[in-house]
Amino acid sequence: MTFGRSGAASVVLNVGGARYSLSRELLKDFPLRRVSRLHGCRSERDVLEVCDDYDRERNEYFFDRHSEAFGFILLYVRGHGKLRFAPRMCELSFYNEMIYWGLEGAHLEYCCQRRLDDRMSDTYTFYSADEPGTLGRDEVRTGGAEAAPSRRWLERMRRTFEEPTSSLAAQILATVSVVFVIVSMVVLCASTLPDWRAAAADNRSLDDRSRYSAGPGREPSGIIEAICIGWFTAECIVRFIVSKNKCEFVKRPLNIIDLLAITPYYISVLMTVFTGENSQLQRAGVTLRVLRMMRIFWVIKLARHFIGLQTLGLTLKRCYREMVMLLVFICVAMAIFSALSQLLEHGLDLETSNKDFASIPAACWWVIISMTTVGYGDMYPITVPGRILGGVCVVSGIVLLALPITFIYHSFVQCYHELKFRSARYSRSLSAEFLN
C-alpha cells in the first residue's frame, strides 16, 4: 500500500507553489519517473527521498522546483503539445528541470535541441543526471550519510576504480594502469620486429629440451606480458567485486573489451602447454598468433583515463542512427555507381574493355575510394563516359558524407562538454580531499 493518508483518492503535487491534483490510479503509471516513484513509497523516509517535504494531513507532496517549467513538462507528458523551452527561462535551467523529473534532451523539439547544444558549447557547462538533487543520484541513493560503513567503503572503492579523477588514490591507480597499457603495447609492437623474433627463436632453440620452453613466461617479453596481464586481471576482478550491479557490469562495452583483451592470453597459455608452439599442429600455431595479436585491444583500455576516447565512444553510441544513415548513403551510392561503371568500362565494348572493372564487386572498390576522395590510383576509368561518371561519383561522395556530419559534430561537442564538466567536478572533490 502506498504511504499516505488512508482513504485518500488523490494526491496533491505542490511544485514551487503551484498545486496539481492526481488520482492514485494515475500515480503508478505516470509518465514522469520521479512522480511515479511516489506510488512505491512505504514510509515517510522513502517519500522524502523523492520530494522535498510532505504534509500527511492534506496528502500533499512539496517539490522546490520551477513551477512554470513543470507546467510545460506536465502538458507535454499528458499529450497536449510538444516540449519546448519555457519563455524567459535559461535553456540550461530548463534542461536541469527535465532531468530532475525524468526526461532527456531527446524529448525536446529539434529547434530547442539546437538551442541547447549551442548554449552548452558557449558556456562549457553540462547539467548531468549525476549531480546532487537530480534523478540519477536519487535513484541510487540508499540512505546518504546513514549508510552502513561497508557500503560506504565499497562505494569509495568503486569510485577509485571507475572514476580516475575522483581521488588521489584513483589518479595513482589510473597512472599505473596507463603505464602497464603502454608497456604492453610497446612489447607487442617490438615482438613483431624481425630482429626480436630471431632473438626469441635463438632463445627457444637453447631450451628446446623443455616441453614448456615456448610458454609465454620464459622469455623477457613473456615475463613482462605476464605481469601486465596479472595487473589487468586483478583490476578487472576488483572492479567486478565492488560493482553495484554485476549484470550491468558485464554488459558495459569497456568491460567486454577488457575481457576480450585478457582472455586470449590465458587461452594461448593453455594451448601452448597442451600442444606446444613447435609441434606439428599448424592450426594451433596460427590460432596462437591470432590470439596474441588480440592484445591490441589493450589500447582501448586507455578510454577509461582519457576524455578524448570517452567522447569518441559516447558520440558513436548516441549517433548510431546518423552512422547507420551514413552507411546506407554509401551503400546505395556504391551499388549505383559500381553497376554503371562496370557497364561503361567493361560491358559495352568487350574488345577495348577495362579489365579492372570486370565485375561489379571489383568496381565497388573504385567507387568507395573515389567517394571518400582517397584515389589510390590502382584502378581508374579510361573511357570518356567512365571519367564523367567518376567526376559525378566524387562530387556525390563529398555531398553524401557531409550531410550527417553536422549532427555528429553537435553530439560530439555535447558529449565532450558533458565529460569535461563531470571530470572538473571530480577534480574539485580531489582538491578538497588533498587540502583536508
Short mmCIF file of C-alpha atoms in Angstrom, two decimals:
data_model
loop_
_atom_site.label_atom_id
_atom_site.label_comp_id
_atom_site.label_asym_id
_atom_site.label_seq_id
_atom_site.Cartn_x
_atom_site.Cartn_y
_atom_site.Cartn_z
CA MET A 1 0.00 0.00 0.00
CA THR A 2 1.30 3.44 -0.90
CA PHE A 3 2.39 5.63 2.01
CA GLY A 4 -0.03 8.46 2.65
CA ARG A 5 -3.31 9.34 4.33
CA SER A 6 -5.55 6.29 4.27
CA GLY A 7 -8.71 6.58 2.23
CA ALA A 8 -7.44 9.48 0.11
CA ALA A 9 -8.41 9.02 -3.52
CA SER A 10 -5.95 11.58 -4.86
CA VAL A 11 -2.66 13.23 -4.05
CA VAL A 12 -1.57 16.83 -4.45
CA LEU A 13 1.74 17.88 -6.00
CA ASN A 14 2.93 21.31 -4.88
CA VAL A 15 5.65 22.42 -7.30
CA GLY A 16 7.02 25.86 -6.49
CA GLY A 17 3.64 26.96 -5.10
CA ALA A 18 1.55 25.59 -7.97
CA ARG A 19 -0.74 22.75 -6.90
CA TYR A 20 -1.70 19.79 -9.13
CA SER A 21 -4.14 17.03 -8.14
CA LEU A 22 -3.62 13.46 -9.36
CA SER A 23 -5.60 10.31 -8.66
CA ARG A 24 -3.79 7.38 -7.08
CA GLU A 25 -4.62 5.17 -10.07
CA LEU A 26 -2.71 7.51 -12.38
CA LEU A 27 0.19 7.87 -9.98
CA LYS A 28 1.67 4.41 -10.60
CA ASP A 29 1.99 4.73 -14.39
CA PHE A 30 2.58 8.48 -14.53
CA PRO A 31 4.98 9.36 -17.41
CA LEU A 32 7.36 11.29 -15.11
CA ARG A 33 9.54 8.81 -13.30
CA ARG A 34 10.02 10.94 -10.19
CA VAL A 35 6.26 11.32 -9.72
CA SER A 36 5.56 7.63 -10.38
CA ARG A 37 8.10 6.69 -7.71
CA LEU A 38 5.75 8.12 -5.09
CA HIS A 39 3.48 5.12 -5.65
CA GLY A 40 6.13 2.74 -4.30
CA CYS A 41 6.99 4.72 -1.17
CA ARG A 42 6.26 2.78 2.02
CA SER A 43 7.48 5.22 4.66
CA GLU A 44 7.98 8.92 5.19
CA ARG A 45 11.69 8.44 4.69
CA ASP A 46 11.08 6.98 1.23
CA VAL A 47 8.84 9.93 0.39
CA LEU A 48 11.46 12.48 1.43
CA GLU A 49 13.98 10.83 -0.89
CA VAL A 50 11.68 11.71 -3.79
CA CYS A 51 10.27 15.10 -2.79
CA ASP A 52 11.42 17.95 -0.52
CA ASP A 53 8.57 17.88 2.03
CA TYR A 54 5.30 16.11 2.75
CA ASP A 55 2.06 17.06 4.51
CA ARG A 56 0.30 13.88 5.58
CA GLU A 57 -2.88 15.61 6.72
CA ARG A 58 -3.53 17.15 3.31
CA ASN A 59 -1.74 14.34 1.43
CA GLU A 60 0.38 16.95 -0.33
CA TYR A 61 3.90 16.50 -1.71
CA PHE A 62 6.15 19.57 -1.98
CA PHE A 63 8.80 20.00 -4.66
CA ASP A 64 11.06 23.04 -4.51
CA ARG A 65 11.34 23.32 -8.29
CA HIS A 66 10.43 25.77 -11.05
CA SER A 67 6.64 25.80 -11.33
CA GLU A 68 6.44 27.19 -14.88
CA ALA A 69 8.89 24.60 -16.19
CA PHE A 70 6.90 21.81 -14.55
CA GLY A 71 3.74 23.15 -16.17
CA PHE A 72 5.33 22.87 -19.63
CA ILE A 73 6.62 19.37 -18.84
CA LEU A 74 3.23 18.27 -17.50
CA LEU A 75 1.44 19.45 -20.63
CA TYR A 76 3.92 17.52 -22.76
CA VAL A 77 3.61 14.20 -20.91
CA ARG A 78 -0.18 14.48 -20.98
CA GLY A 79 -0.05 14.73 -24.77
CA HIS A 80 -1.20 18.34 -25.08
CA GLY A 81 1.67 19.60 -27.22
CA LYS A 82 5.36 19.41 -27.96
CA LEU A 83 8.07 20.10 -25.41
CA ARG A 84 9.74 23.46 -25.88
CA PHE A 85 11.64 25.79 -23.58
CA ALA A 86 9.66 27.97 -21.20
CA PRO A 87 9.76 31.67 -22.11
CA ARG A 88 12.21 33.89 -20.24
CA MET A 89 13.98 30.85 -18.77
CA CYS A 90 17.56 29.74 -19.28
CA GLU A 91 17.88 26.71 -21.52
CA LEU A 92 20.26 25.01 -19.09
CA SER A 93 17.93 25.60 -16.16
CA PHE A 94 15.00 24.13 -18.08
CA TYR A 95 17.14 21.14 -19.07
CA ASN A 96 18.06 20.64 -15.42
CA GLU A 97 14.35 20.57 -14.58
CA MET A 98 13.79 17.98 -17.30
CA ILE A 99 16.47 15.70 -15.88
CA TYR A 100 15.06 16.14 -12.37
CA TRP A 101 11.60 14.96 -13.45
CA GLY A 102 12.96 12.12 -15.57
CA LEU A 103 13.09 13.43 -19.14
CA GLU A 104 16.03 13.64 -21.53
CA GLY A 105 17.21 16.05 -24.17
CA ALA A 106 15.73 13.82 -26.89
CA HIS A 107 12.22 14.78 -25.73
CA LEU A 108 12.78 18.40 -26.81
CA GLU A 109 11.76 19.69 -30.19
CA TYR A 110 14.57 19.78 -32.72
CA CYS A 111 14.84 23.57 -32.67
CA CYS A 112 15.16 23.53 -28.88
CA GLN A 113 17.77 20.78 -29.06
CA ARG A 114 19.84 23.02 -31.31
CA ARG A 115 19.49 25.90 -28.85
CA LEU A 116 20.55 23.63 -26.00
CA ASP A 117 23.61 22.37 -27.90
CA ASP A 118 24.66 25.91 -28.76
CA ARG A 119 24.24 27.03 -25.17
CA MET A 120 26.32 24.14 -23.89
CA SER A 121 29.02 24.93 -26.44
CA ASP A 122 29.12 28.57 -25.33
CA THR A 123 29.17 28.03 -21.58
CA TYR A 124 31.13 24.74 -21.29
CA THR A 125 28.55 23.56 -18.79
CA PHE A 126 26.51 20.41 -18.61
CA TYR A 127 23.90 19.50 -16.04
CA SER A 128 24.15 15.73 -15.82
CA ALA A 129 21.92 13.29 -14.00
CA ASP A 130 24.80 12.51 -11.63
CA GLU A 131 24.57 15.91 -9.97
CA PRO A 132 23.22 16.07 -6.41
CA GLY A 133 19.48 16.52 -6.38
CA THR A 134 18.84 15.06 -9.81
CA LEU A 135 17.12 11.85 -10.68
CA GLY A 136 20.18 9.73 -11.38
CA ARG A 137 21.63 10.34 -7.94
CA ASP A 138 18.31 9.95 -6.17
CA GLU A 139 17.60 6.58 -7.73
CA VAL A 140 20.81 5.04 -6.45
CA ARG A 141 20.76 6.73 -3.08
CA THR A 142 20.46 4.17 -0.30
CA GLY A 143 20.48 6.21 2.82
CA GLY A 144 23.03 9.01 2.43
CA ALA A 145 25.16 9.60 5.49
CA GLU A 146 23.38 6.85 7.41
CA ALA A 147 24.59 4.12 5.05
CA ALA A 148 26.50 1.25 6.56
CA PRO A 149 30.30 1.63 6.74
CA SER A 150 30.74 -1.38 4.45
CA ARG A 151 28.58 0.21 1.75
CA ARG A 152 30.48 3.48 2.04
CA TRP A 153 33.74 1.58 1.71
CA LEU A 154 32.50 -0.27 -1.37
CA GLU A 155 31.29 2.98 -2.90
CA ARG A 156 34.67 4.59 -2.33
CA MET A 157 36.44 1.61 -3.84
CA ARG A 158 34.09 1.66 -6.82
CA ARG A 159 34.77 5.34 -7.46
CA THR A 160 38.50 4.77 -7.08
CA PHE A 161 38.49 2.19 -9.87
CA GLU A 162 35.76 3.72 -12.09
CA GLU A 163 36.49 7.48 -11.80
CA PRO A 164 40.20 8.27 -12.32
CA THR A 165 39.78 11.87 -11.08
CA SER A 166 37.64 11.14 -8.03
CA SER A 167 40.53 10.94 -5.55
CA LEU A 168 44.30 10.97 -5.24
CA ALA A 169 44.37 7.18 -4.95
CA ALA A 170 42.25 6.91 -8.11
CA GLN A 171 44.72 9.09 -10.03
CA ILE A 172 47.65 6.98 -8.86
CA LEU A 173 45.81 3.80 -9.83
CA ALA A 174 44.93 5.23 -13.24
CA THR A 175 48.55 6.27 -13.83
CA VAL A 176 49.82 2.78 -13.01
CA SER A 177 47.21 1.24 -15.30
CA VAL A 178 48.20 3.56 -18.17
CA VAL A 179 51.86 2.65 -17.68
CA PHE A 180 51.01 -1.06 -17.91
CA VAL A 181 48.99 -0.47 -21.07
CA ILE A 182 51.83 1.47 -22.70
CA VAL A 183 54.42 -1.13 -21.72
CA SER A 184 52.27 -3.97 -23.06
CA MET A 185 51.75 -2.12 -26.34
CA VAL A 186 55.49 -1.45 -26.71
CA VAL A 187 56.28 -5.12 -26.09
CA LEU A 188 53.60 -6.19 -28.58
CA CYS A 189 54.96 -3.90 -31.30
CA ALA A 190 58.57 -4.87 -30.60
CA SER A 191 57.75 -8.58 -30.73
CA THR A 192 56.87 -8.23 -34.45
CA LEU A 193 60.31 -6.87 -35.38
CA PRO A 194 62.46 -9.37 -37.37
CA ASP A 195 65.46 -9.00 -35.05
CA TRP A 196 63.30 -9.53 -31.98
CA ARG A 197 61.73 -12.67 -33.46
CA ALA A 198 65.17 -14.01 -34.48
CA ALA A 199 66.49 -13.50 -30.94
CA ALA A 200 63.41 -15.19 -29.48
CA ALA A 201 63.86 -18.14 -31.84
CA ASP A 202 67.52 -18.50 -30.73
CA ASN A 203 66.47 -18.49 -27.09
CA ARG A 204 63.86 -21.18 -27.74
CA SER A 205 66.41 -23.34 -29.56
CA LEU A 206 68.64 -23.29 -26.49
CA ASP A 207 65.81 -24.54 -24.27
CA ASP A 208 64.09 -26.91 -26.69
CA ARG A 209 64.61 -29.80 -24.28
CA SER A 210 61.92 -28.34 -22.01
CA ARG A 211 58.32 -29.02 -23.01
CA TYR A 212 57.22 -25.63 -21.79
CA SER A 213 60.11 -23.61 -23.23
CA ALA A 214 57.69 -21.94 -25.64
CA GLY A 215 55.49 -20.73 -22.82
CA PRO A 216 54.96 -17.01 -22.58
CA GLY A 217 56.66 -16.78 -19.21
CA ARG A 218 60.23 -17.88 -20.16
CA GLU A 219 61.30 -15.03 -22.44
CA PRO A 220 61.77 -11.48 -21.08
CA SER A 221 58.87 -10.27 -23.21
CA GLY A 222 56.77 -13.15 -21.89
CA ILE A 223 57.57 -12.17 -18.31
CA ILE A 224 56.58 -8.55 -18.95
CA GLU A 225 53.42 -9.71 -20.67
CA ALA A 226 52.53 -11.97 -17.73
CA ILE A 227 53.00 -9.11 -15.26
CA CYS A 228 50.78 -6.80 -17.33
CA ILE A 229 48.11 -9.46 -17.68
CA GLY A 230 48.25 -10.10 -13.94
CA TRP A 231 47.64 -6.42 -13.25
CA PHE A 232 44.76 -6.20 -15.74
CA THR A 233 43.18 -9.36 -14.35
CA ALA A 234 43.41 -8.17 -10.74
CA GLU A 235 41.98 -4.79 -11.70
CA CYS A 236 39.07 -6.39 -13.55
CA ILE A 237 38.28 -8.76 -10.67
CA VAL A 238 38.31 -5.97 -8.08
CA ARG A 239 36.09 -3.78 -10.22
CA PHE A 240 33.65 -6.66 -10.63
CA ILE A 241 33.57 -7.30 -6.87
CA VAL A 242 32.89 -3.67 -5.90
CA SER A 243 30.37 -3.04 -8.69
CA LYS A 244 26.76 -2.38 -7.65
CA ASN A 245 25.09 -4.36 -10.42
CA LYS A 246 27.05 -7.40 -11.59
CA CYS A 247 24.87 -7.97 -14.67
CA GLU A 248 25.19 -4.33 -15.72
CA PHE A 249 28.94 -4.54 -15.18
CA VAL A 250 29.25 -7.46 -17.59
CA LYS A 251 27.19 -5.66 -20.25
CA ARG A 252 29.30 -2.49 -20.35
CA PRO A 253 31.33 -2.14 -23.56
CA LEU A 254 34.62 -1.29 -21.84
CA ASN A 255 34.33 -4.31 -19.57
CA ILE A 256 33.63 -6.54 -22.57
CA ILE A 257 36.77 -5.14 -24.21
CA ASP A 258 38.75 -5.88 -21.05
CA LEU A 259 37.54 -9.47 -21.19
CA LEU A 260 38.47 -9.75 -24.88
CA ALA A 261 41.93 -8.39 -24.12
CA ILE A 262 42.64 -10.69 -21.15
CA THR A 263 41.06 -14.00 -22.20
CA PRO A 264 43.28 -14.68 -25.29
CA TYR A 265 46.39 -14.70 -23.10
CA TYR A 266 45.10 -17.49 -20.87
CA ILE A 267 43.81 -19.43 -23.88
CA SER A 268 47.21 -19.14 -25.59
CA VAL A 269 48.98 -20.29 -22.42
CA LEU A 270 46.77 -23.36 -22.17
CA MET A 271 47.20 -24.18 -25.87
CA THR A 272 50.97 -23.77 -25.58
CA VAL A 273 51.11 -26.04 -22.54
CA PHE A 274 49.00 -28.79 -24.08
CA THR A 275 50.17 -28.66 -27.72
CA GLY A 276 53.45 -26.77 -27.81
CA GLU A 277 54.27 -23.93 -30.15
CA ASN A 278 56.80 -26.04 -32.06
CA SER A 279 54.50 -29.01 -32.50
CA GLN A 280 53.21 -30.25 -35.83
CA LEU A 281 49.76 -28.83 -35.16
CA GLN A 282 49.96 -25.92 -37.56
CA ARG A 283 46.42 -24.84 -36.81
CA ALA A 284 47.31 -24.39 -33.17
CA GLY A 285 50.25 -22.20 -34.17
CA VAL A 286 48.04 -19.98 -36.31
CA THR A 287 45.47 -19.77 -33.53
CA LEU A 288 48.14 -18.72 -31.06
CA ARG A 289 49.31 -15.91 -33.32
CA VAL A 290 45.75 -14.68 -33.78
CA LEU A 291 45.06 -14.78 -30.05
CA ARG A 292 48.25 -12.93 -29.19
CA MET A 293 47.51 -10.26 -31.76
CA MET A 294 44.18 -9.64 -29.99
CA ARG A 295 46.24 -7.97 -27.27
CA ILE A 296 45.84 -4.83 -29.35
CA PHE A 297 42.52 -4.41 -27.55
CA TRP A 298 44.52 -3.31 -24.53
CA VAL A 299 44.98 0.11 -26.08
CA ILE A 300 41.21 0.68 -25.79
CA LYS A 301 41.65 0.48 -22.00
CA LEU A 302 43.06 3.99 -22.27
CA ALA A 303 39.47 5.17 -22.80
CA ARG A 304 38.97 4.85 -19.03
CA HIS A 305 41.55 7.56 -18.42
CA PHE A 306 41.29 9.98 -21.37
CA ILE A 307 38.31 12.22 -22.09
CA GLY A 308 39.03 12.22 -25.81
CA LEU A 309 38.50 8.48 -26.25
CA GLN A 310 35.48 8.57 -23.93
CA THR A 311 34.00 11.37 -26.02
CA LEU A 312 34.50 9.36 -29.19
CA GLY A 313 32.81 6.29 -27.74
CA LEU A 314 29.90 8.27 -26.28
CA THR A 315 29.41 10.11 -29.57
CA LEU A 316 29.29 6.87 -31.55
CA LYS A 317 26.79 5.48 -29.04
CA ARG A 318 24.47 8.48 -29.28
CA CYS A 319 24.82 8.96 -33.04
CA TYR A 320 24.32 5.38 -34.12
CA ARG A 321 21.27 6.45 -36.17
CA GLU A 322 23.31 9.03 -38.05
CA MET A 323 26.11 6.49 -38.55
CA VAL A 324 23.65 3.96 -39.95
CA MET A 325 22.21 6.66 -42.20
CA LEU A 326 25.70 7.47 -43.47
CA LEU A 327 26.37 3.80 -44.12
CA VAL A 328 23.11 3.48 -46.04
CA PHE A 329 24.00 6.52 -48.17
CA ILE A 330 27.36 5.00 -49.06
CA CYS A 331 25.94 1.55 -49.81
CA VAL A 332 23.22 2.91 -52.09
CA ALA A 333 25.65 5.12 -53.97
CA MET A 334 28.14 2.26 -54.19
CA ALA A 335 25.54 -0.05 -55.72
CA ILE A 336 24.51 2.55 -58.32
CA PHE A 337 27.95 3.79 -59.37
CA SER A 338 29.59 0.36 -59.36
CA ALA A 339 26.95 -1.04 -61.71
CA LEU A 340 27.19 1.96 -64.05
CA SER A 341 30.99 1.98 -64.05
CA GLN A 342 31.16 -1.75 -64.81
CA LEU A 343 28.77 -1.25 -67.69
CA LEU A 344 30.60 1.77 -69.17
CA GLU A 345 34.14 0.40 -68.73
CA HIS A 346 33.64 -3.29 -69.46
CA GLY A 347 30.16 -4.18 -70.57
CA LEU A 348 29.67 -2.07 -73.70
CA ASP A 349 32.82 -2.86 -75.69
CA LEU A 350 34.40 -6.20 -74.85
CA GLU A 351 37.39 -5.65 -77.19
CA THR A 352 38.63 -2.44 -75.54
CA SER A 353 37.18 -3.14 -72.13
CA ASN A 354 38.87 -2.13 -68.90
CA LYS A 355 39.91 -5.32 -67.12
CA ASP A 356 39.91 -3.58 -63.74
CA PHE A 357 36.14 -3.22 -63.95
CA ALA A 358 35.45 -6.82 -64.93
CA SER A 359 32.77 -7.22 -62.24
CA ILE A 360 30.55 -5.09 -60.04
CA PRO A 361 32.33 -6.16 -56.80
CA ALA A 362 35.64 -5.08 -58.35
CA ALA A 363 34.08 -1.74 -59.31
CA CYS A 364 32.84 -1.24 -55.74
CA TRP A 365 36.44 -0.78 -54.59
CA TRP A 366 36.92 2.04 -57.10
CA VAL A 367 33.63 3.64 -56.04
CA ILE A 368 34.47 3.67 -52.33
CA ILE A 369 37.95 5.18 -52.79
CA SER A 370 36.51 7.75 -55.19
CA MET A 371 33.61 8.78 -52.93
CA THR A 372 35.99 9.22 -49.99
CA THR A 373 38.37 11.21 -52.28
CA VAL A 374 41.26 8.86 -51.46
CA GLY A 375 42.06 7.70 -55.01
CA TYR A 376 44.91 5.19 -54.70
CA GLY A 377 45.33 5.11 -58.47
CA ASP A 378 45.38 1.32 -58.68
CA MET A 379 42.29 1.38 -60.94
CA TYR A 380 40.63 4.19 -62.87
CA PRO A 381 38.24 4.64 -65.83
CA ILE A 382 39.71 5.03 -69.30
CA THR A 383 36.61 5.84 -71.35
CA VAL A 384 35.09 9.30 -71.59
CA PRO A 385 31.68 8.25 -70.15
CA GLY A 386 33.51 6.43 -67.37
CA ARG A 387 35.52 9.54 -66.45
CA ILE A 388 32.38 11.67 -66.43
CA LEU A 389 30.78 9.12 -64.14
CA GLY A 390 33.90 9.25 -61.97
CA GLY A 391 33.55 13.01 -61.53
CA VAL A 392 29.90 12.65 -60.59
CA CYS A 393 30.86 9.89 -58.15
CA VAL A 394 33.44 12.09 -56.40
CA VAL A 395 31.08 15.06 -56.06
CA SER A 396 28.27 12.80 -54.84
CA GLY A 397 30.57 11.27 -52.26
CA ILE A 398 31.52 14.69 -50.87
CA VAL A 399 27.88 15.70 -50.55
CA LEU A 400 26.67 12.42 -49.04
CA LEU A 401 29.48 12.28 -46.48
CA ALA A 402 28.90 15.89 -45.44
CA LEU A 403 25.15 15.58 -44.78
CA PRO A 404 25.23 13.69 -41.42
CA ILE A 405 28.42 15.37 -40.20
CA THR A 406 26.53 18.31 -38.64
CA PHE A 407 24.50 16.05 -36.38
CA ILE A 408 27.58 14.08 -35.36
CA TYR A 409 29.52 17.28 -34.68
CA HIS A 410 26.85 18.70 -32.35
CA SER A 411 26.66 15.40 -30.49
CA PHE A 412 30.45 15.31 -30.17
CA VAL A 413 30.53 18.81 -28.68
CA GLN A 414 27.76 17.96 -26.25
CA CYS A 415 29.45 14.72 -25.16
CA TYR A 416 32.80 16.45 -24.74
CA HIS A 417 31.37 19.19 -22.54
CA GLU A 418 29.42 16.64 -20.50
CA LEU A 419 32.52 14.57 -19.77
CA LYS A 420 34.64 17.66 -19.20
CA PHE A 421 32.17 19.06 -16.69
CA ARG A 422 31.98 15.70 -14.90
CA SER A 423 35.78 15.48 -14.77
CA ALA A 424 36.02 19.03 -13.41
CA ARG A 425 33.50 18.18 -10.68
CA TYR A 426 35.60 15.22 -9.55
CA SER A 427 38.74 17.34 -9.73
CA ARG A 428 37.16 19.82 -7.30
CA SER A 429 36.41 16.99 -4.89
CA LEU A 430 40.00 15.78 -5.32
CA SER A 431 41.32 19.24 -4.42
CA ALA A 432 39.19 19.32 -1.30
CA GLU A 433 40.41 15.85 -0.31
CA PHE A 434 44.04 16.91 -0.85
CA LEU A 435 43.62 20.04 1.29
CA ASN A 436 41.95 18.10 4.08
#
